[in-house]
Short mmCIF file of C-alpha atoms in Angstrom, two decimals:
data_model
loop_
_atom_site.label_atom_id
_atom_site.label_comp_id
_atom_site.label_asym_id
_atom_site.label_seq_id
_atom_site.Cartn_x
_atom_site.Cartn_y
_atom_site.Cartn_z
CA MET A 1 -0.08 0.28 0.36
CA LYS A 2 1.71 3.64 -0.47
CA ASP A 3 1.75 6.09 1.80
CA ILE A 4 -0.72 9.26 -0.75
CA ALA A 5 -1.11 12.76 -0.04
CA VAL A 6 -3.65 14.55 -1.38
CA ILE A 7 -3.77 19.08 -1.78
CA GLU A 8 -7.27 20.97 -1.32
CA ILE A 9 -6.69 24.78 -1.45
CA TYR A 10 -9.42 25.72 -3.60
CA SER A 11 -12.74 24.53 -2.62
CA HIS A 12 -14.39 21.15 -3.21
CA HIS A 13 -14.66 19.04 -0.09
CA VAL A 14 -16.66 16.81 -0.53
CA PHE A 15 -14.59 15.32 -2.90
CA VAL A 16 -11.48 15.64 -0.50
CA HIS A 17 -13.60 13.40 1.36
CA THR A 18 -14.64 10.93 -1.46
CA LEU A 19 -11.59 10.28 -2.01
CA ALA A 20 -9.70 9.93 1.08
CA ALA A 21 -12.17 7.52 2.75
CA SER A 22 -11.82 5.29 -0.81
CA LEU A 23 -7.91 5.18 -0.74
CA LEU A 24 -8.49 4.69 3.49
CA ALA A 25 -11.07 1.61 3.17
CA SER A 26 -8.59 0.29 0.34
CA GLY A 27 -5.43 0.50 3.32
CA HIS A 28 -3.58 3.16 1.87
CA LYS A 29 -2.18 5.74 4.19
CA VAL A 30 -3.52 8.86 3.83
CA THR A 31 -2.70 12.63 4.63
CA VAL A 32 -4.99 15.80 3.36
CA TYR A 33 -3.35 19.17 3.21
CA VAL A 34 -5.90 21.39 3.40
CA SER A 35 -6.19 24.78 4.11
CA LEU A 36 -8.11 25.90 7.21
CA ARG A 37 -11.15 27.10 5.29
CA ILE A 38 -12.12 24.06 3.62
CA PHE A 39 -11.24 21.91 6.74
CA LYS A 40 -14.14 22.93 8.67
CA ASP A 41 -16.52 21.77 5.87
CA LEU A 42 -13.92 18.92 5.21
CA GLU A 43 -13.65 17.42 9.13
CA PRO A 44 -17.22 16.95 10.09
CA MET A 45 -17.82 14.87 6.64
CA PHE A 46 -16.28 12.04 7.84
CA LEU A 47 -18.76 10.43 10.78
CA VAL A 48 -17.78 8.76 13.51
CA ASN A 49 -17.26 5.90 12.92
CA GLU A 50 -15.15 6.31 10.02
CA ALA A 51 -10.72 5.86 9.47
CA LYS A 52 -9.79 9.38 9.03
CA PRO A 53 -6.83 11.03 6.95
CA LYS A 54 -4.35 12.71 8.65
CA PHE A 55 -4.47 16.76 8.37
CA CYS A 56 -2.36 19.43 7.32
CA VAL A 57 -4.21 22.70 7.55
CA SER A 58 -3.02 25.41 6.83
CA GLY A 59 -2.18 28.27 9.31
CA ALA A 60 -4.72 31.35 10.12
CA THR A 61 -3.13 33.83 8.32
CA GLU A 62 -1.29 31.92 5.91
CA SER A 63 -2.14 32.36 2.29
CA ASP A 64 -2.87 29.47 -0.02
CA PHE A 65 1.06 30.47 -1.83
CA SER A 66 2.94 30.32 1.31
CA PHE A 67 1.41 26.86 2.46
CA LEU A 68 2.06 25.66 -0.41
CA LYS A 69 5.62 26.20 -0.05
CA ARG A 70 6.23 24.58 3.35
CA ILE A 71 4.01 21.30 2.81
CA LYS A 72 6.31 20.76 -0.68
CA PRO A 73 9.36 19.87 0.67
CA GLU A 74 7.65 17.21 3.19
CA ILE A 75 5.48 15.88 0.39
CA ASP A 76 8.05 15.13 -2.16
CA ARG A 77 10.32 13.59 0.36
CA GLU A 78 7.59 11.11 2.46
CA TYR A 79 5.18 10.26 -0.33
CA ASP A 80 5.02 7.66 -2.37
CA LEU A 81 1.88 10.02 -4.07
CA LEU A 82 0.08 13.18 -4.69
CA PHE A 83 -3.41 14.03 -5.89
CA ILE A 84 -4.18 17.06 -6.76
CA ASN A 85 -7.50 17.76 -5.80
CA SER A 86 -8.42 21.00 -7.36
CA ILE A 87 -6.30 23.23 -10.05
CA GLN A 88 -8.81 26.01 -10.31
CA GLY A 89 -8.97 29.83 -10.08
CA TYR A 90 -5.46 31.73 -9.48
CA ARG A 91 -4.66 28.94 -7.47
CA ILE A 92 -3.34 27.23 -11.20
CA GLY A 93 0.10 29.31 -11.58
CA TYR A 94 0.81 28.30 -8.18
CA PHE A 95 0.46 24.73 -9.25
CA TYR A 96 3.24 25.41 -12.17
CA LEU A 97 5.72 27.15 -10.02
CA PHE A 98 5.73 24.62 -7.22
CA LYS A 99 6.64 21.21 -9.44
CA PHE A 100 6.03 18.76 -7.05
CA ASN A 101 8.55 15.64 -7.38
CA LEU A 102 6.88 12.65 -7.26
CA PRO A 103 4.14 10.93 -8.93
CA THR A 104 1.25 13.46 -9.35
CA ILE A 105 -2.36 13.06 -10.11
CA ALA A 106 -5.39 15.48 -10.40
CA ALA A 107 -9.12 15.75 -10.68
CA ALA A 108 -10.15 17.22 -13.55
CA GLY A 109 -13.07 18.75 -12.74
CA ARG A 110 -13.03 21.97 -15.02
CA ILE A 111 -12.78 18.88 -17.78
CA SER A 112 -13.32 21.88 -20.50
CA GLU A 113 -10.45 24.24 -19.19
CA PHE A 114 -8.11 21.07 -19.57
CA PHE A 115 -9.51 20.13 -23.25
CA GLY A 116 -10.75 22.55 -25.43
CA SER A 117 -9.83 26.09 -24.29
CA SER A 118 -8.52 28.00 -26.76
CA TYR A 119 -7.00 31.73 -26.34
CA LYS A 120 -10.19 34.50 -26.06
CA ILE A 121 -10.92 37.73 -25.95
CA ARG A 122 -14.11 38.03 -26.95
CA GLY A 123 -17.53 36.96 -26.20
CA PHE A 124 -17.02 37.36 -21.60
CA LYS A 125 -18.98 40.25 -19.66
CA THR A 126 -15.75 41.45 -17.42
CA ILE A 127 -11.62 42.05 -17.73
CA ARG A 128 -12.50 39.58 -15.02
CA GLN A 129 -13.12 36.28 -16.54
CA VAL A 130 -11.02 37.47 -20.18
CA LEU A 131 -7.74 37.23 -18.02
CA HIS A 132 -9.24 34.23 -16.49
CA HIS A 133 -9.98 32.41 -19.22
CA ASN A 134 -6.18 33.14 -21.20
CA TYR A 135 -4.45 33.20 -17.40
CA THR A 136 -5.74 29.28 -17.31
CA LYS A 137 -5.03 28.35 -20.84
CA PHE A 138 -1.43 29.43 -20.08
CA PHE A 139 -1.05 27.58 -17.39
CA LEU A 140 -3.65 24.27 -16.74
CA PRO A 141 -1.47 22.27 -20.28
CA LYS A 142 2.13 23.21 -18.92
CA VAL A 143 0.83 21.29 -15.58
CA LEU A 144 -1.46 18.92 -17.37
CA LYS A 145 1.84 17.65 -19.02
CA ARG A 146 3.25 17.19 -15.20
CA LEU A 147 0.48 14.52 -13.91
CA GLU A 148 0.83 11.01 -14.67
CA GLY A 149 -3.04 10.95 -14.62
CA LEU A 150 -6.68 11.89 -14.44
CA ILE A 151 -9.50 11.61 -11.95
CA VAL A 152 -12.97 12.66 -13.93
CA HIS A 153 -16.38 12.07 -12.48
CA THR A 154 -18.80 11.69 -16.32
CA GLU A 155 -17.44 9.36 -19.31
CA LYS A 156 -18.17 12.27 -21.01
CA ALA A 157 -15.50 13.97 -19.56
CA ARG A 158 -13.15 10.64 -20.33
CA SER A 159 -14.47 10.46 -23.96
CA LEU A 160 -13.00 14.42 -24.28
CA ALA A 161 -9.95 14.19 -22.80
CA ILE A 162 -9.58 11.32 -24.87
CA SER A 163 -10.40 12.79 -28.43
CA ARG A 164 -7.23 15.39 -27.16
CA SER A 165 -4.91 12.61 -27.47
CA TYR A 166 -4.58 12.46 -23.66
CA SER A 167 -2.10 9.22 -22.82
CA ASN A 168 -2.02 8.60 -19.53
CA PRO A 169 -4.47 6.73 -17.69
CA ILE A 170 -7.80 8.37 -16.85
CA HIS A 171 -10.22 6.95 -14.06
CA CYS A 172 -14.02 8.11 -13.80
CA MET A 173 -14.82 7.79 -10.12
CA PRO A 174 -18.30 10.12 -8.45
CA PHE A 175 -17.61 13.15 -7.00
CA SER A 176 -19.70 12.22 -3.89
CA LEU A 177 -20.18 9.16 -2.03
CA HIS A 178 -23.74 8.32 -0.98
CA VAL A 179 -23.84 8.63 3.21
CA PRO A 180 -26.97 6.84 4.24
CA ASN A 181 -26.23 7.70 7.80
CA ALA A 182 -26.47 11.24 7.63
CA ILE A 183 -30.00 11.38 6.03
CA VAL A 184 -33.00 12.25 7.99
CA ARG A 185 -35.62 11.15 5.50
CA GLN A 186 -39.05 12.42 6.60
CA ALA A 187 -42.71 10.73 5.53
CA ALA A 188 -44.56 12.23 2.81
CA ALA A 189 -46.32 15.14 3.66
CA LYS A 190 -48.78 17.26 1.95
CA LYS A 191 -45.76 20.34 1.06
CA VAL A 192 -43.47 19.40 -1.62
CA ASN A 193 -39.39 20.43 -0.39
CA PHE A 194 -37.84 21.99 -3.55
CA LEU A 195 -33.22 22.65 -3.42
CA ILE A 196 -31.44 24.65 -5.51
CA THR A 197 -28.07 24.77 -5.18
CA GLY A 198 -24.62 25.97 -6.31
CA SER A 199 -22.99 28.67 -6.89
CA ILE A 200 -25.41 31.65 -7.99
CA THR A 201 -22.66 33.02 -10.91
CA ALA A 202 -24.71 34.59 -14.17
CA ARG A 203 -22.01 32.53 -16.30
CA SER A 204 -22.98 29.49 -14.06
CA ARG A 205 -26.89 29.72 -13.17
CA ASP A 206 -30.34 31.25 -14.24
CA TYR A 207 -31.60 31.76 -10.77
CA PHE A 208 -34.17 34.02 -12.21
CA ALA A 209 -35.49 31.61 -14.25
CA VAL A 210 -35.68 29.06 -11.84
CA LEU A 211 -37.04 31.60 -9.58
CA ASN A 212 -40.14 33.06 -11.70
CA VAL A 213 -41.29 29.59 -11.80
CA PHE A 214 -42.33 29.19 -8.78
CA GLU A 215 -43.51 32.95 -8.59
CA ARG A 216 -46.09 31.88 -11.24
CA ILE A 217 -46.38 28.15 -9.47
CA TRP A 218 -47.41 30.19 -5.97
CA GLU A 219 -49.42 32.95 -7.66
CA ASP A 220 -52.12 29.65 -8.95
CA GLY A 221 -51.80 29.26 -4.80
CA LEU A 222 -49.57 26.07 -4.69
CA VAL A 223 -47.46 27.76 -1.90
CA ASN A 224 -47.11 23.80 -0.16
CA ALA A 225 -44.37 23.92 -2.61
CA GLU A 226 -41.36 24.81 -0.97
CA LEU A 227 -38.21 26.23 -2.24
CA THR A 228 -34.84 26.03 -0.34
CA VAL A 229 -31.48 28.32 -2.30
CA LEU A 230 -28.89 26.44 -0.63
CA SER A 231 -26.11 29.17 -1.34
CA SER A 232 -25.28 32.38 -0.77
CA PRO A 233 -23.97 35.67 -2.85
CA ARG A 234 -20.95 36.77 -4.31
CA THR A 235 -21.40 39.01 -6.93
CA ASP A 236 -23.81 41.56 -8.14
CA TYR A 237 -25.54 38.79 -9.77
CA GLY A 238 -25.79 37.21 -6.61
CA PHE A 239 -26.60 39.78 -4.94
CA GLU A 240 -29.58 40.99 -7.43
CA VAL A 241 -31.54 36.97 -6.99
CA TYR A 242 -30.74 38.27 -3.69
CA ALA A 243 -33.07 41.12 -3.96
CA GLU A 244 -35.73 38.94 -5.83
CA MET A 245 -35.57 36.57 -3.38
CA GLN A 246 -36.21 38.77 -0.41
CA ARG A 247 -39.32 39.99 -2.75
CA LEU A 248 -40.81 36.39 -2.81
CA ALA A 249 -40.15 36.22 0.51
CA ALA A 250 -42.09 39.51 1.74
CA ILE A 251 -44.67 38.37 -0.60
CA GLY A 252 -45.60 35.85 2.39
CA TYR A 253 -44.20 32.90 -0.82
CA PRO A 254 -41.95 30.03 1.24
CA ILE A 255 -39.20 30.29 0.17
CA THR A 256 -35.76 29.89 1.98
CA TYR A 257 -32.50 31.50 1.17
CA PHE A 258 -29.41 32.73 3.62
CA SER A 259 -27.09 35.86 3.20
CA GLY A 260 -23.98 33.93 4.11
CA TRP A 261 -21.21 31.10 4.16
CA ILE A 262 -23.24 28.05 5.27
CA PRO A 263 -21.40 25.48 7.35
CA GLU A 264 -21.50 21.32 6.31
CA GLU A 265 -23.72 20.43 9.38
CA ASP A 266 -25.92 23.27 8.31
CA PHE A 267 -26.04 22.15 4.92
CA VAL A 268 -26.33 18.87 5.65
CA ALA A 269 -29.76 19.69 7.78
CA HIS A 270 -31.14 21.16 4.87
CA SER A 271 -29.96 18.91 1.50
CA SER A 272 -30.96 16.05 3.45
CA LYS A 273 -34.56 16.85 3.45
CA ALA A 274 -35.34 17.78 0.65
CA ASP A 275 -37.82 15.88 -1.78
CA PHE A 276 -36.15 17.05 -5.01
CA LEU A 277 -33.29 19.28 -6.52
CA ILE A 278 -32.78 21.57 -9.46
CA ALA A 279 -30.13 22.07 -11.37
CA PRO A 280 -30.90 25.96 -13.06
CA ILE A 281 -27.67 25.69 -15.01
CA LEU A 282 -25.77 26.82 -18.36
CA LYS A 283 -24.60 24.56 -20.78
CA GLU A 284 -21.74 27.12 -21.84
CA TYR A 285 -20.69 26.00 -18.20
CA TYR A 286 -21.63 22.75 -18.21
CA GLY A 287 -21.91 21.66 -21.61
CA ALA A 288 -18.31 19.17 -21.85
CA GLY A 289 -19.17 16.46 -18.76
CA GLU A 290 -18.61 18.88 -16.04
CA ILE A 291 -20.84 17.21 -12.99
CA THR A 292 -23.13 19.51 -11.40
CA SER A 293 -23.10 20.63 -7.61
CA VAL A 294 -27.57 19.31 -7.78
CA GLU A 295 -25.96 16.84 -8.80
CA VAL A 296 -23.75 15.90 -5.96
CA GLU A 297 -26.06 16.37 -3.25
CA SER A 298 -28.23 14.18 -5.37
CA VAL A 299 -26.03 10.88 -4.75
CA ARG A 300 -24.75 12.10 -1.16
CA MET A 301 -28.64 12.28 0.17
CA GLY A 302 -30.53 9.39 -2.55
CA ILE A 303 -32.56 12.61 -4.06
CA PRO A 304 -34.14 13.56 -7.10
CA ALA A 305 -33.36 15.93 -9.55
CA PHE A 306 -34.22 18.12 -12.28
CA TYR A 307 -31.18 18.99 -14.98
CA PRO A 308 -31.82 20.62 -18.77
CA ASP A 309 -32.04 17.67 -21.39
CA TRP A 310 -28.37 18.56 -22.67
CA TYR A 311 -26.80 18.04 -19.03
CA TYR A 312 -24.85 14.58 -19.70
CA ILE A 313 -26.64 11.85 -17.43
CA ASP A 314 -24.33 8.56 -16.74
CA PRO A 315 -26.29 6.24 -18.06
CA THR A 316 -26.41 4.41 -14.51
CA ARG A 317 -28.08 7.67 -12.55
CA GLN A 318 -30.98 7.52 -15.04
CA GLU A 319 -33.27 6.59 -12.04
CA SER A 320 -32.74 9.36 -9.91
CA CYS A 321 -32.44 11.97 -12.95
CA ILE A 322 -36.03 13.67 -14.29
CA SER A 323 -34.78 16.38 -17.10
CA TYR A 324 -36.67 19.33 -18.09
CA ALA A 325 -36.42 21.12 -21.40
CA SER A 326 -37.26 24.11 -20.71
CA TYR A 327 -38.56 26.89 -17.39
CA ALA A 328 -41.95 26.04 -19.21
CA HIS A 329 -41.44 22.06 -19.05
CA LEU A 330 -39.96 22.56 -15.49
CA GLN A 331 -43.26 24.78 -14.60
CA GLU A 332 -45.36 21.43 -15.56
CA MET A 333 -43.87 18.75 -13.99
CA VAL A 334 -43.46 20.67 -10.15
CA LYS A 335 -46.88 21.33 -10.46
CA GLY A 336 -47.94 18.33 -10.93
CA LEU A 337 -45.62 16.67 -8.27
CA VAL A 338 -47.52 19.17 -6.09
CA LEU A 339 -51.28 18.44 -7.15
CA ASP A 340 -50.29 14.48 -7.21
CA ASN A 341 -48.07 13.92 -3.72
CA SER A 342 -47.91 10.01 -4.46
CA GLN A 343 -45.24 10.82 -6.99
CA VAL A 344 -42.92 12.46 -4.67
CA THR A 345 -42.62 9.25 -2.54
CA GLN A 346 -42.16 6.72 -5.93
CA ALA A 347 -39.11 9.13 -7.19
CA ARG A 348 -37.67 9.63 -4.23
CA GLU A 349 -37.54 6.13 -3.33
CA ARG A 350 -35.96 5.25 -6.89
CA ALA A 351 -32.97 7.65 -6.41
CA LEU A 352 -32.47 6.59 -3.17
CA LYS A 353 -32.06 2.75 -4.54
CA ASN A 354 -30.26 4.04 -7.78
CA VAL A 355 -27.35 5.35 -5.02
CA GLU A 356 -27.12 2.48 -3.37
CA THR A 357 -23.91 0.88 -5.03
CA LEU A 358 -21.86 4.24 -4.57
CA THR A 359 -20.62 3.52 -1.49
CA VAL A 360 -17.15 3.90 -0.38
CA ASP A 361 -16.13 -0.15 -0.83
CA GLN A 362 -17.50 0.06 -4.14
CA VAL A 363 -15.83 3.19 -5.08
CA SER A 364 -12.69 2.21 -2.88
CA ALA A 365 -12.34 -1.11 -5.34
CA LYS A 366 -12.66 0.72 -8.27
CA LEU A 367 -10.10 3.42 -6.81
CA ASN A 368 -7.43 0.92 -6.40
CA ILE A 369 -7.89 -1.66 -9.45
CA PHE A 370 -6.95 1.70 -11.11
CA LEU A 371 -4.01 1.94 -8.73
CA LYS A 372 -3.02 -0.78 -9.79
CA GLN A 373 -1.83 -0.42 -13.06
CA ASP A 374 0.84 -1.41 -13.78
CA HIS A 375 1.52 2.72 -15.29
CA PHE A 376 1.29 3.43 -11.22
CA THR A 377 3.28 0.50 -9.74
CA ASN A 378 6.62 0.95 -12.74
CA LEU A 379 6.85 4.16 -10.80
CA ASN A 380 8.39 3.76 -7.83
CA SER A 381 7.79 0.87 -5.17
CA GLY A 382 5.14 2.76 -2.70
CA ASP A 383 3.44 -1.09 -3.24
#
C-alpha cells in the first residue's frame, strides 16, 4: 500500500472526502493538506465510525502560496503518490510554480478548462473573465504535462480527454459518496420541498428563470411547493438574485435563502430534507461533461433531481434524474408533483435505490484497481 498525500486549497471538500475515504478503505495511508477554511467543512464529513486521514491544515493567516511552499519539501520527501484535488482559479499558477517531485494525479473537475479551450478576448462580460480564461489557458496545459493521470467524474469528460490525445490513465469516479447515515428522511407530507444549490453566478446558472417558475406556481395558489436556495450571494448578480428572493419572501411565499456562508452541518440539515433538487445550469459552463453540485447532493442524499435535457447523465444514474426541455416544462412538472403527492414518494424511492452502489467500499475497490495499473506501480516501489 502507498503513502498518499492529497492537496485541496480551492473549495471542493466533498470530493476530498470521497477520495480520502476511498483510499483509506483500500488500506492506503492518507494525509490531507488543506486550507483552514476548507478544513472546517471537510472534517465534519468524516463520521464518528469512519476512518479518518491525517490532516495538515494551513495557518489562520497563512496564504495558499505560503502553505504550498511550506508543505512541498515534506510531500516530496515522505510520500509515494500525490493527488491534487482542484486545479482551478488563480491557484493554477501556483501548481505551475511548485513542481512536486513525485507521481501526481489531478482531479479534472472543470474538464473544459483542461481540454478544448483556446486563447480569446471576446465573449466575456468582464475584464476579470477575460484574464481568468487566458491565464488558465496559459498555465493549465503546462501543469497537465506533469501529471501521471487524471480523475474525472463523467464518461463524457473521459471521452473529451481521450479525444484530445491524453494518453495517461484516466479514472472516472463519483464526486460524492452516498452516505445514508447522514440522512434523516421524513414521511411524505402535503408540502413538497424543492432545493437549489450551486454558486449564484451569471456564467453558470439562471436563478431568475427558476425563481420565476416558482412565483408563477405560488401565484396559482400552490404554496405547498417550498423552495430552498442553498447558496449565498458573492457577486453583483448574486445580490440581484438575493434581492429577488427577498421580494418573494416579503409577499409571503415559502422560500428559504441565505445571506452568507453555509457551514457543512447546516448544509446537510437542509439538503437532507429536500424532496427534489433543481439544477438551473447553463450549457456554456456545464456542457463538456462537468458535474454540477446538484448531482453531488443527489448522490449524497439519494434525492431525485431535475436537469436541463442537454446535461450529461450517466446511464447508471437515470433513475435519479428528471430532464426538463424548458423552464415552462419544469414548471409543468413541478406543479404535477405538488398536485399528486404519490409521485413524490415514488420518485424518492427510485432515487434512493439508484445510489445504493455508490458506497465507499465499491468506489474504493474501483479506485484501487486504477492505482494498481502498471503505469503507476512502475513509477516507484510504494506498493
